[in-house]
C-alpha atoms as a PDB file:
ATOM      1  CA  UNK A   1      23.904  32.904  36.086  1.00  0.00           C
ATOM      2  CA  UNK A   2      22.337  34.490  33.120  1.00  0.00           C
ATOM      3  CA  UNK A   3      22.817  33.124  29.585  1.00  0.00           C
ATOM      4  CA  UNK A   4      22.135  34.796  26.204  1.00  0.00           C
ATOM      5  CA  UNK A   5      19.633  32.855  24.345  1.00  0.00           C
ATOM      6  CA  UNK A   6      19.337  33.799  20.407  1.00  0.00           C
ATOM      7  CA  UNK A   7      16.002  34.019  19.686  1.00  0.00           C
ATOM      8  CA  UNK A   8      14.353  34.113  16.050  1.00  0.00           C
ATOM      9  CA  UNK A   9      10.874  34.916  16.161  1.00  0.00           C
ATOM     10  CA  UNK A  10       9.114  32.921  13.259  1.00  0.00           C
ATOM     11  CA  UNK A  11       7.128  35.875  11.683  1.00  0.00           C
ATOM     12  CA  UNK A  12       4.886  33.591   9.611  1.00  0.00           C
ATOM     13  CA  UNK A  13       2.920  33.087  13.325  1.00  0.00           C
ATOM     14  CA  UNK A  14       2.915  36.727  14.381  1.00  0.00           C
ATOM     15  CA  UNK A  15      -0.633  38.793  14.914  1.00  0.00           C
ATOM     16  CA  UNK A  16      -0.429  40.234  11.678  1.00  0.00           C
ATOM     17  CA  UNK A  17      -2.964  43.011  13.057  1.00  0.00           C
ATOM     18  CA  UNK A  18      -0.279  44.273  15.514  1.00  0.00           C
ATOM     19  CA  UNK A  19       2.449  43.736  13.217  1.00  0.00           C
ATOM     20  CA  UNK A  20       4.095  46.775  13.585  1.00  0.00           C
ATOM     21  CA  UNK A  21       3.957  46.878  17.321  1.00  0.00           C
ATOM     22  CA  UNK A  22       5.317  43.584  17.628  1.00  0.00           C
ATOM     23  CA  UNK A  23       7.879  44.378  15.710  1.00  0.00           C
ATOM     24  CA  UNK A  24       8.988  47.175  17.363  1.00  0.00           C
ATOM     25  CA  UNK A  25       8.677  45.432  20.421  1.00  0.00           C
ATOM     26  CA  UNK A  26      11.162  42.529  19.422  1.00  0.00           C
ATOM     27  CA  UNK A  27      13.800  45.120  17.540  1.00  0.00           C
ATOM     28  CA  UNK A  28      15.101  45.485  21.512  1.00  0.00           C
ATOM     29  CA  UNK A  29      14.489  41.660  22.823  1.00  0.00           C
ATOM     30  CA  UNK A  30      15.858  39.377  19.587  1.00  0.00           C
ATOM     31  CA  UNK A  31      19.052  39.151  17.226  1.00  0.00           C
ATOM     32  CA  UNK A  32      17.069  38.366  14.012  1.00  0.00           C
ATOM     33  CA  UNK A  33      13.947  37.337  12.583  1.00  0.00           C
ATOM     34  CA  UNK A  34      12.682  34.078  10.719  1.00  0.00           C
ATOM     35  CA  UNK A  35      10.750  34.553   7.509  1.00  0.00           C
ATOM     36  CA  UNK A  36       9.074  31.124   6.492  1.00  0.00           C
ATOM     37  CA  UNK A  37       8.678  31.307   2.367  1.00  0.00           C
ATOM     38  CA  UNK A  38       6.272  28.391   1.239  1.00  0.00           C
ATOM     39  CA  UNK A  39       5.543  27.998  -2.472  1.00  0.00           C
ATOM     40  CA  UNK A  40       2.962  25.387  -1.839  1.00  0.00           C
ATOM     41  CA  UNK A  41       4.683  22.356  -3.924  1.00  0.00           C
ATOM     42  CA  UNK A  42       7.574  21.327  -1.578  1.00  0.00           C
ATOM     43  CA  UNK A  43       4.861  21.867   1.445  1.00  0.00           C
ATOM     44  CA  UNK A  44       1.014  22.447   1.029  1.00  0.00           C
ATOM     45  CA  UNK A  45       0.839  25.874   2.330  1.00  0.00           C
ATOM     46  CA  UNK A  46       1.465  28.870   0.928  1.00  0.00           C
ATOM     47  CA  UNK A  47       3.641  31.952   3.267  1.00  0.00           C
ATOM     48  CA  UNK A  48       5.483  34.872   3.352  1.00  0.00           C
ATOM     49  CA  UNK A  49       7.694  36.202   0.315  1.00  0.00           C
ATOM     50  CA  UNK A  50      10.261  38.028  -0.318  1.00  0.00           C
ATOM     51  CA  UNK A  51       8.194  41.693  -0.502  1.00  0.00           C
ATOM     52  CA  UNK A  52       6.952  40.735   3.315  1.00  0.00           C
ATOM     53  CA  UNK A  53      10.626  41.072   4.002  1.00  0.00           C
ATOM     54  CA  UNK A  54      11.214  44.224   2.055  1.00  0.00           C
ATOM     55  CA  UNK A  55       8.485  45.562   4.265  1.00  0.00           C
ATOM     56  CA  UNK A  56       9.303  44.260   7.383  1.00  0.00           C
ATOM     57  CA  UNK A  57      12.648  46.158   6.777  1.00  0.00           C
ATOM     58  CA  UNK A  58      10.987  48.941   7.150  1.00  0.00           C
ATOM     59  CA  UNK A  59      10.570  48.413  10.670  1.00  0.00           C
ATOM     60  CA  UNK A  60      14.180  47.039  11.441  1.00  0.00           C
ATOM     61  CA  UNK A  61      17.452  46.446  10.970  1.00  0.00           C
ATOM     62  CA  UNK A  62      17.749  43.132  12.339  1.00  0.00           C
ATOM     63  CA  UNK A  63      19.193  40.045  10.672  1.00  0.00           C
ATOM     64  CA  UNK A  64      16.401  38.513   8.308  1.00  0.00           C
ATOM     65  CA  UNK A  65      16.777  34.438   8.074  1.00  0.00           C
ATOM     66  CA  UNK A  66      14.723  33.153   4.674  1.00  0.00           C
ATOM     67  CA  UNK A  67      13.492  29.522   4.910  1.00  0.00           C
ATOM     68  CA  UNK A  68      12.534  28.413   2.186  1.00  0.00           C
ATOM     69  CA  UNK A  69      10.507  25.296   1.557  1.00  0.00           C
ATOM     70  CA  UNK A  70      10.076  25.372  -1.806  1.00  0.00           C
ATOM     71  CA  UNK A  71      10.664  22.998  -5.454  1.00  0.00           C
ATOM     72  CA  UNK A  72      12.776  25.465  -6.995  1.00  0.00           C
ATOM     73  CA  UNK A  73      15.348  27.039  -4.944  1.00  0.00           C
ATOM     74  CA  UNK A  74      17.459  28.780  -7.974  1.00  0.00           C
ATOM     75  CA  UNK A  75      14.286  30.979  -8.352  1.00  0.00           C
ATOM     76  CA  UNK A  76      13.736  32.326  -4.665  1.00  0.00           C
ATOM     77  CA  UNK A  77      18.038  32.395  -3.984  1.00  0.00           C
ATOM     78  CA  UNK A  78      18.095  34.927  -6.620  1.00  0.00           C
ATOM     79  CA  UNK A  79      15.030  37.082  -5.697  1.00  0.00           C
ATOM     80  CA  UNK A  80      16.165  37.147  -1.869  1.00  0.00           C
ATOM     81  CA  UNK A  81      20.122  38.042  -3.219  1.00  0.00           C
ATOM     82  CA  UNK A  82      18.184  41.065  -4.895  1.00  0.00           C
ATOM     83  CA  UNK A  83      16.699  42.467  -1.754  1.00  0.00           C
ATOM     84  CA  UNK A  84      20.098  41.593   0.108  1.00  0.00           C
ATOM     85  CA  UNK A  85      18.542  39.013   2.726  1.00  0.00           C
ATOM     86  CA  UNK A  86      21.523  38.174   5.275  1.00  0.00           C
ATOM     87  CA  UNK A  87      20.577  34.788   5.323  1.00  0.00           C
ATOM     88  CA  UNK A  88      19.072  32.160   2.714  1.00  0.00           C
ATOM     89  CA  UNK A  89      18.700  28.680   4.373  1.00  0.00           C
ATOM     90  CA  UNK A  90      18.024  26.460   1.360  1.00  0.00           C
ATOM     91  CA  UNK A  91      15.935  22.936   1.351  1.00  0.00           C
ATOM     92  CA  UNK A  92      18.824  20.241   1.957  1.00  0.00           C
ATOM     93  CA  UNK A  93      16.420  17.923  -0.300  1.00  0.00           C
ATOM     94  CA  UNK A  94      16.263  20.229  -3.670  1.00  0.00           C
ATOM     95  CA  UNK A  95      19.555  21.792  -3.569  1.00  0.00           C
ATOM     96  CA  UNK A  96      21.537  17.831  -4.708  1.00  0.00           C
ATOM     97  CA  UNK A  97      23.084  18.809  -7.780  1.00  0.00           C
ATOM     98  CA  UNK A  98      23.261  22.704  -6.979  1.00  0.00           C
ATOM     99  CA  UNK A  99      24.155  23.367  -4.286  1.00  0.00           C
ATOM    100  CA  UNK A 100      28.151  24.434  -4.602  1.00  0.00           C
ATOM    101  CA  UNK A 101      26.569  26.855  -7.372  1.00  0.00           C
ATOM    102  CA  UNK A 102      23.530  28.397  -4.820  1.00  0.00           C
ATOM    103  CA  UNK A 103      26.153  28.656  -1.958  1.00  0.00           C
ATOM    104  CA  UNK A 104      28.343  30.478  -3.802  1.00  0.00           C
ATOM    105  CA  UNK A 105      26.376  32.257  -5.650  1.00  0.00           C
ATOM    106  CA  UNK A 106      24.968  33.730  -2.083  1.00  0.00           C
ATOM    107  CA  UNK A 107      28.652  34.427  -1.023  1.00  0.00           C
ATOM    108  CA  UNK A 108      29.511  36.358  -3.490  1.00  0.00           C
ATOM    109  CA  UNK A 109      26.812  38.728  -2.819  1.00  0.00           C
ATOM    110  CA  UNK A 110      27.557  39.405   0.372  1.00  0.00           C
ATOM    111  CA  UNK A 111      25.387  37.376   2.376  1.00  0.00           C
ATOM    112  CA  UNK A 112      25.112  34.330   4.644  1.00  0.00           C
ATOM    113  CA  UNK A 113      24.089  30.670   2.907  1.00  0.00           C
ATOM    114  CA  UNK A 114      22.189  27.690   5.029  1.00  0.00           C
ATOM    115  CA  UNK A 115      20.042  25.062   4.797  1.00  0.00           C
ATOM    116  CA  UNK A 116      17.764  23.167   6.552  1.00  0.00           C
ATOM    117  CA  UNK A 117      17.119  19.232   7.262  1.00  0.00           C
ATOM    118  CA  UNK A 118      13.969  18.163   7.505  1.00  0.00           C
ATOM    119  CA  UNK A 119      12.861  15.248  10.199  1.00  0.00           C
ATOM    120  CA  UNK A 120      13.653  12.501   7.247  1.00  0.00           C
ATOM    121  CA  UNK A 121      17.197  14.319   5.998  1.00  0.00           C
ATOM    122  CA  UNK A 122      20.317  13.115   7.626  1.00  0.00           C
ATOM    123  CA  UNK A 123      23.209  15.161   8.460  1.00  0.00           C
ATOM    124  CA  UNK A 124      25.322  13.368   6.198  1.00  0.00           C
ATOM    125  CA  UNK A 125      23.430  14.658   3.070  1.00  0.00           C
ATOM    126  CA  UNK A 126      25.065  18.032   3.699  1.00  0.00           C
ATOM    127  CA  UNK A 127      28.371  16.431   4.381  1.00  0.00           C
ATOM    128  CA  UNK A 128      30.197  17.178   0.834  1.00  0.00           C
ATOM    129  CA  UNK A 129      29.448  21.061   1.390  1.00  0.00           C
ATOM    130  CA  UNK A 130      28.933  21.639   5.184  1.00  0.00           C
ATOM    131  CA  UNK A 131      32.179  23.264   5.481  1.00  0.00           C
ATOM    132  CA  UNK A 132      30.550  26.161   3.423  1.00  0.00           C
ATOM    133  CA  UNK A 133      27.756  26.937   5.528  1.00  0.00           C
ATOM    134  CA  UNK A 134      26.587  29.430   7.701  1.00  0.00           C
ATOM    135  CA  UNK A 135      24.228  28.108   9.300  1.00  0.00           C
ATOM    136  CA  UNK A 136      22.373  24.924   9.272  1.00  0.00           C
ATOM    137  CA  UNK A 137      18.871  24.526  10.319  1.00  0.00           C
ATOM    138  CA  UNK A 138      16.966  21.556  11.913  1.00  0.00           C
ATOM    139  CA  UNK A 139      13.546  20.924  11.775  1.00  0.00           C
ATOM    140  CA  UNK A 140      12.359  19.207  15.122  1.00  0.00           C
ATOM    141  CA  UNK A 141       8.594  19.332  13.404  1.00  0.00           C
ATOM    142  CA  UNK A 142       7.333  18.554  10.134  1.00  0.00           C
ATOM    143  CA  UNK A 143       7.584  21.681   7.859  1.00  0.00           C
ATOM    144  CA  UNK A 144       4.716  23.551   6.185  1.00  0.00           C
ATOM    145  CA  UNK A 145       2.063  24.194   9.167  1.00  0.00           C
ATOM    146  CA  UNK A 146       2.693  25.671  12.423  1.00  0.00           C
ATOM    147  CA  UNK A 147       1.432  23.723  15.315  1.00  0.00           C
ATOM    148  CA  UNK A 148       3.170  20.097  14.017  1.00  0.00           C
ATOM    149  CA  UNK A 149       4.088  17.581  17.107  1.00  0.00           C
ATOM    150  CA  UNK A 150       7.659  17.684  18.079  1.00  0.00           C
ATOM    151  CA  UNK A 151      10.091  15.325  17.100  1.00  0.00           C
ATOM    152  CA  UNK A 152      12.730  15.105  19.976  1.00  0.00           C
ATOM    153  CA  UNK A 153      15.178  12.525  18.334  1.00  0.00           C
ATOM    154  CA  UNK A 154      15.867  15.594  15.532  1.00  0.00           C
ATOM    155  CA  UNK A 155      18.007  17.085  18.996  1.00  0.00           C
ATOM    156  CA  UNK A 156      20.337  14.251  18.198  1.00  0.00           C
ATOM    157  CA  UNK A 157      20.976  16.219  14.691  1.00  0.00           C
ATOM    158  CA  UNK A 158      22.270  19.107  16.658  1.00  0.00           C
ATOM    159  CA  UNK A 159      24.676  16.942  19.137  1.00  0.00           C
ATOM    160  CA  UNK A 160      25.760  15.384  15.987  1.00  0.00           C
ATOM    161  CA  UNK A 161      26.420  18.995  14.365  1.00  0.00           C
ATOM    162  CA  UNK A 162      28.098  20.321  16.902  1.00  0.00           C
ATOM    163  CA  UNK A 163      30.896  17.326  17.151  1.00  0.00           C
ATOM    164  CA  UNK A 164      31.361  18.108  13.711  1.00  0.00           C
ATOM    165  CA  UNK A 165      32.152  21.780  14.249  1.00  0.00           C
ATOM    166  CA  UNK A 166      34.227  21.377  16.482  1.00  0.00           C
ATOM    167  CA  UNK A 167      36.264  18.023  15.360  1.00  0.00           C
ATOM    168  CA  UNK A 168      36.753  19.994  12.143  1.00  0.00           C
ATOM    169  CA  UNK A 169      36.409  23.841  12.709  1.00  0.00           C
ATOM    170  CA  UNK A 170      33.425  24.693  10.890  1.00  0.00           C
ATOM    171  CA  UNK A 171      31.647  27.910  11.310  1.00  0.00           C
ATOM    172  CA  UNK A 172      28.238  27.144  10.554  1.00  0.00           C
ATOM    173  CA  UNK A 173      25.327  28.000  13.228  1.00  0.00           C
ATOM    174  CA  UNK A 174      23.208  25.174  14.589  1.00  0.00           C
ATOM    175  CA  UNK A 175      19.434  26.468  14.217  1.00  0.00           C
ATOM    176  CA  UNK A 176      16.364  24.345  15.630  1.00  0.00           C
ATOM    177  CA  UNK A 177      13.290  25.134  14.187  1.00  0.00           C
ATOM    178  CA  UNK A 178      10.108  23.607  15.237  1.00  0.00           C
ATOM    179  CA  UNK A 179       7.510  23.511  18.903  1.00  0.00           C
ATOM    180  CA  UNK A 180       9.628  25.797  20.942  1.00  0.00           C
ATOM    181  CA  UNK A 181       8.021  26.012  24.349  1.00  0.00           C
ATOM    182  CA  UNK A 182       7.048  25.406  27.556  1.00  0.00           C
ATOM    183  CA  UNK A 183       7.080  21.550  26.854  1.00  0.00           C
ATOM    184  CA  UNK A 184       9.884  21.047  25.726  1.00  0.00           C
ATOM    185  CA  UNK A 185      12.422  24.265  26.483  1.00  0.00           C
ATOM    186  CA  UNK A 186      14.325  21.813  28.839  1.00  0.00           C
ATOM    187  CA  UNK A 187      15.106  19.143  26.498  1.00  0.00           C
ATOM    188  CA  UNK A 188      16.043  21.520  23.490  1.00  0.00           C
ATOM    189  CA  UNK A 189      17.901  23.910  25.864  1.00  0.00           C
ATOM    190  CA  UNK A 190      20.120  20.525  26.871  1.00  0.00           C
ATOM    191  CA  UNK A 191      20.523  19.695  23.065  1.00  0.00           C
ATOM    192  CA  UNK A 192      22.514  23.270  22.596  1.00  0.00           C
ATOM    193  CA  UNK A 193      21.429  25.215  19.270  1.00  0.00           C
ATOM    194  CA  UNK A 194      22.938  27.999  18.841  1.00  0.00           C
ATOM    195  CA  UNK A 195      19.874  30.054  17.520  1.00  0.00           C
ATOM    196  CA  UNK A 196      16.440  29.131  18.516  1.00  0.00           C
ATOM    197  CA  UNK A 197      13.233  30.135  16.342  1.00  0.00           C
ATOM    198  CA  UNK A 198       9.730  30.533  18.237  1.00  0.00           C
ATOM    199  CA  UNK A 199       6.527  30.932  17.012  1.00  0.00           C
ATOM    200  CA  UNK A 200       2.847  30.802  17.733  1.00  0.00           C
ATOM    201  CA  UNK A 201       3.200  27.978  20.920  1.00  0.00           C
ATOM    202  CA  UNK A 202       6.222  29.805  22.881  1.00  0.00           C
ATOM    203  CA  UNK A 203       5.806  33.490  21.840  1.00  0.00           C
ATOM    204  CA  UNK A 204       3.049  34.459  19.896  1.00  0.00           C
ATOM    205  CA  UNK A 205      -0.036  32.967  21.904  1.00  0.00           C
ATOM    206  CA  UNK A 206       0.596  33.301  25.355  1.00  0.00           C
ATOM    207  CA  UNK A 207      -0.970  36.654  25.902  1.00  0.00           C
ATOM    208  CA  UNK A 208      -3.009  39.304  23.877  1.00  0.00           C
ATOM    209  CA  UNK A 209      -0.143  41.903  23.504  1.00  0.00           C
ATOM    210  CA  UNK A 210       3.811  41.037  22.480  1.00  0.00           C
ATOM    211  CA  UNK A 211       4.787  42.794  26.235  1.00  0.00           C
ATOM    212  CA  UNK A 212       3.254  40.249  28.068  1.00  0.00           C
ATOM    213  CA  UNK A 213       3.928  37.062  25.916  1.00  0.00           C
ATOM    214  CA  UNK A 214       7.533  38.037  26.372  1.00  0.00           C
ATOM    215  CA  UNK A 215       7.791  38.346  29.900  1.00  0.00           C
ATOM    216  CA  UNK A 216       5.544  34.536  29.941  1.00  0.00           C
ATOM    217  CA  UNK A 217       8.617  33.207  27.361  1.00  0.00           C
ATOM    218  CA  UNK A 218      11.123  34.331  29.367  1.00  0.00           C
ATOM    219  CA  UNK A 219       9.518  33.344  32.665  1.00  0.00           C
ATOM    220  CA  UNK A 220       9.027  29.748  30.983  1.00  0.00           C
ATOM    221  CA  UNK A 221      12.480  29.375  29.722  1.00  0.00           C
ATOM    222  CA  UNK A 222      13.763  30.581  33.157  1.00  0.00           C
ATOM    223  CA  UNK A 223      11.396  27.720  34.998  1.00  0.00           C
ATOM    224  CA  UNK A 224      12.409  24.693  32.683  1.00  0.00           C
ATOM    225  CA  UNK A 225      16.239  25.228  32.478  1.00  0.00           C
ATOM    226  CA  UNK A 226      17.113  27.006  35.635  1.00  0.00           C
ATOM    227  CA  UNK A 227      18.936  29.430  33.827  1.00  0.00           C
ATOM    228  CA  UNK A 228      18.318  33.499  33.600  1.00  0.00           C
ATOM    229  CA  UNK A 229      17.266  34.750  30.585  1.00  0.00           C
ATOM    230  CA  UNK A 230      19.323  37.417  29.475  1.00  0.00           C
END
């Protein structure tokens, strides 16, 4: 039986030197892409921006998914509004006190508003607005770096999101974010996200062109959940 797995490639781990192949590569393999934006306050690294999506768009018309992980989200919100990115997944920890105002604000542009839990947040920070979300994001690794050890008890987040949904008809997307591959594809794949974002461990690394690391991604997905990749 062959199951549909939506994959979100994290772009801030891609060969930057074969960017545009890559790219073109994943435009026929993955529903959307996952653009990391790191300010270097509310993490110690600095990443991608809003112009690397601007460019990237040049290359496709696939969903683009902002995380941010930064201090002031009111600032970045409005920048990615301006270049119309379909989704904005906002810091669950620096949105307390704005966050009816940022979701809606993303709304009534058009687009698609999220956020994302760190290892520390609980679910039931998000509680008084989760009925307005899109998608919600959870980070099975501490943010910032790629390369972080996995956190399996942050599956229990997305077992916990999905009774929600469905106990009170919510239409957000359950996103897991962090150490997706060959280790631990069998316990995440049992957890259930809906959307899974990869990076330099399950995609990126495995071979020296994006053809090949595919076919290894697939062929290690296939091999730890006995399901077909499809």
């Amino acid at each position: 039986m062959s199951e549909h797995i939506h994959i979100s490639p994290s772009l801030m781990t891609m060969d930057l030197d074969q960017f545009k192949e890559q790219i073109t590569f994943l435009n026929d393999h993955v529903d959307s892409f996952h653009i990391d934006i790191m300010d270097g306050h509310f993490v110690p690294n600095l990443s991608l921006s809003p112009w690397f999506i601007e460019q990237t768009r040049k290359l496709t018309h696939k969903e683009m998914s902002a995380h941010l992980m930064v201090t002031d989200p009111t600032f970045w919100v409005q920048q990615l509004i301006d270049i119309k990115c379909e989704v904005i997944c906002m810091p669950a920890e620096n949105i307390n006190g704005i966050a009816f105002r940022l979701i809606d604000q993303i709304h009534a542009a058009g687009l698609k508003a999220g956020v994302v839990l760190n290892p520390e947040t609980p679910v039931r920070d998000i509680l008084p607005y989760i009925d307005m979300l899109d998608k919600v994001t959870i980070m099975t690794v501490d943010p910032g770096f790629a390369g972080q050890r996995f956190l399996v008890r942050m599956l229990d987040k997305i077992t916990e999101l999905r009774a929600l949904r469905e106990e009170h008809g919510y239409h957000y997307l359950i996103e897991m974010d962090g150490s997706t591959n060959k280790a631990h594809w069998k316990v995440i794949h049992d957890s259930n996200p809906d959307i899974y974002v990869i990076g330099r461990s399950g995609l990126f690394n495995l071979a020296n062109n994006i053809h090949s690391s595919w076919e290894m991604m697939v062929a290690e997905f296939e091999s730890a959940t006995g399901q077909k990749f499809a």
